[in-house]
Amino acid sequence: MRSLAMKGTLSEMELSTFRQRSQAAIDQKAKRGELFTSIPIGYVRAPGNRIENDPDLRKLLPNSSDAGMRR
């Protein structure tokens, strides 16, 4: 019974260490400017790693002011 408890404790410790190292790696990439995440719908990545509105989607969806959706 003790060996199961010890295995569980070690497993939790390994998981915690893995999470800490993963977060540290993400933080380091962000500091270097190398962290890229997914782009929201409606935007595309342009040259020079800039984010711009998706021109194809803009043709499909009208402006909210054009659709009569003003508040």
Short mmCIF file of C-alpha atoms in Angstrom, two decimals:
data_model
loop_
_atom_site.label_atom_id
_atom_site.label_comp_id
_atom_site.label_asym_id
_atom_site.label_seq_id
_atom_site.Cartn_x
_atom_site.Cartn_y
_atom_site.Cartn_z
CA MET A 1 0.00 0.00 0.00
CA ARG A 2 2.86 2.35 0.81
CA SER A 3 4.45 1.85 -2.60
CA LEU A 4 1.21 2.98 -4.29
CA ALA A 5 1.14 6.13 -2.18
CA MET A 6 4.79 6.78 -2.99
CA LYS A 7 4.17 6.26 -6.72
CA GLY A 8 1.25 8.67 -6.59
CA THR A 9 3.31 11.30 -4.79
CA LEU A 10 6.17 10.98 -7.29
CA SER A 11 3.74 11.15 -10.19
CA GLU A 12 2.23 14.37 -8.86
CA MET A 13 5.71 15.84 -8.34
CA GLU A 14 6.73 14.96 -11.92
CA LEU A 15 3.56 16.51 -13.28
CA SER A 16 4.15 19.69 -11.30
CA THR A 17 7.76 19.89 -12.52
CA PHE A 18 6.65 19.33 -16.11
CA ARG A 19 4.07 22.13 -15.87
CA GLN A 20 6.61 24.54 -14.36
CA ARG A 21 9.18 23.80 -17.07
CA SER A 22 6.60 24.13 -19.82
CA GLN A 23 5.41 27.49 -18.50
CA ALA A 24 9.02 28.69 -18.15
CA ALA A 25 9.69 27.74 -21.79
CA ILE A 26 6.57 29.63 -22.93
CA ASP A 27 7.64 32.69 -20.92
CA GLN A 28 11.13 32.60 -22.44
CA LYS A 29 9.75 32.39 -25.98
CA ALA A 30 7.47 35.34 -25.25
CA LYS A 31 10.40 37.40 -23.95
CA ARG A 32 12.37 36.66 -27.13
CA GLY A 33 9.36 37.50 -29.32
CA GLU A 34 9.18 33.98 -30.70
CA LEU A 35 5.84 32.96 -29.18
CA PHE A 36 3.12 32.62 -31.79
CA THR A 37 -0.38 31.57 -30.91
CA SER A 38 -3.37 30.95 -33.15
CA ILE A 39 -4.91 33.95 -34.86
CA PRO A 40 -8.59 34.76 -34.20
CA ILE A 41 -11.12 34.10 -36.94
CA GLY A 42 -11.34 37.03 -39.32
CA TYR A 43 -7.61 37.81 -39.29
CA VAL A 44 -4.62 36.57 -41.28
CA ARG A 45 -0.87 36.72 -40.74
CA ALA A 46 0.65 39.19 -43.21
CA PRO A 47 4.30 39.52 -44.25
CA GLY A 48 6.56 40.57 -41.40
CA ASN A 49 4.40 38.62 -38.89
CA ARG A 50 1.78 41.37 -38.86
CA ILE A 51 -1.87 40.52 -38.23
CA GLU A 52 -4.46 42.04 -40.57
CA ASN A 53 -8.16 41.63 -41.32
CA ASP A 54 -8.89 38.70 -43.62
CA PRO A 55 -9.85 40.25 -46.98
CA ASP A 56 -11.81 37.14 -48.06
CA LEU A 57 -13.94 37.11 -44.91
CA ARG A 58 -14.57 40.84 -45.16
CA LYS A 59 -16.30 40.25 -48.51
CA LEU A 60 -18.61 37.65 -46.97
CA LEU A 61 -19.67 39.50 -43.82
CA PRO A 62 -21.02 43.03 -44.05
CA ASN A 63 -20.16 45.74 -41.53
CA SER A 64 -22.41 45.78 -38.49
CA SER A 65 -23.42 49.35 -39.37
CA ASP A 66 -24.42 48.20 -42.88
CA ALA A 67 -26.51 45.35 -41.50
CA GLY A 68 -28.60 47.59 -39.26
CA MET A 69 -27.12 46.21 -36.04
CA ARG A 70 -26.45 49.52 -34.32
CA ARG A 71 -27.04 49.82 -30.62
#
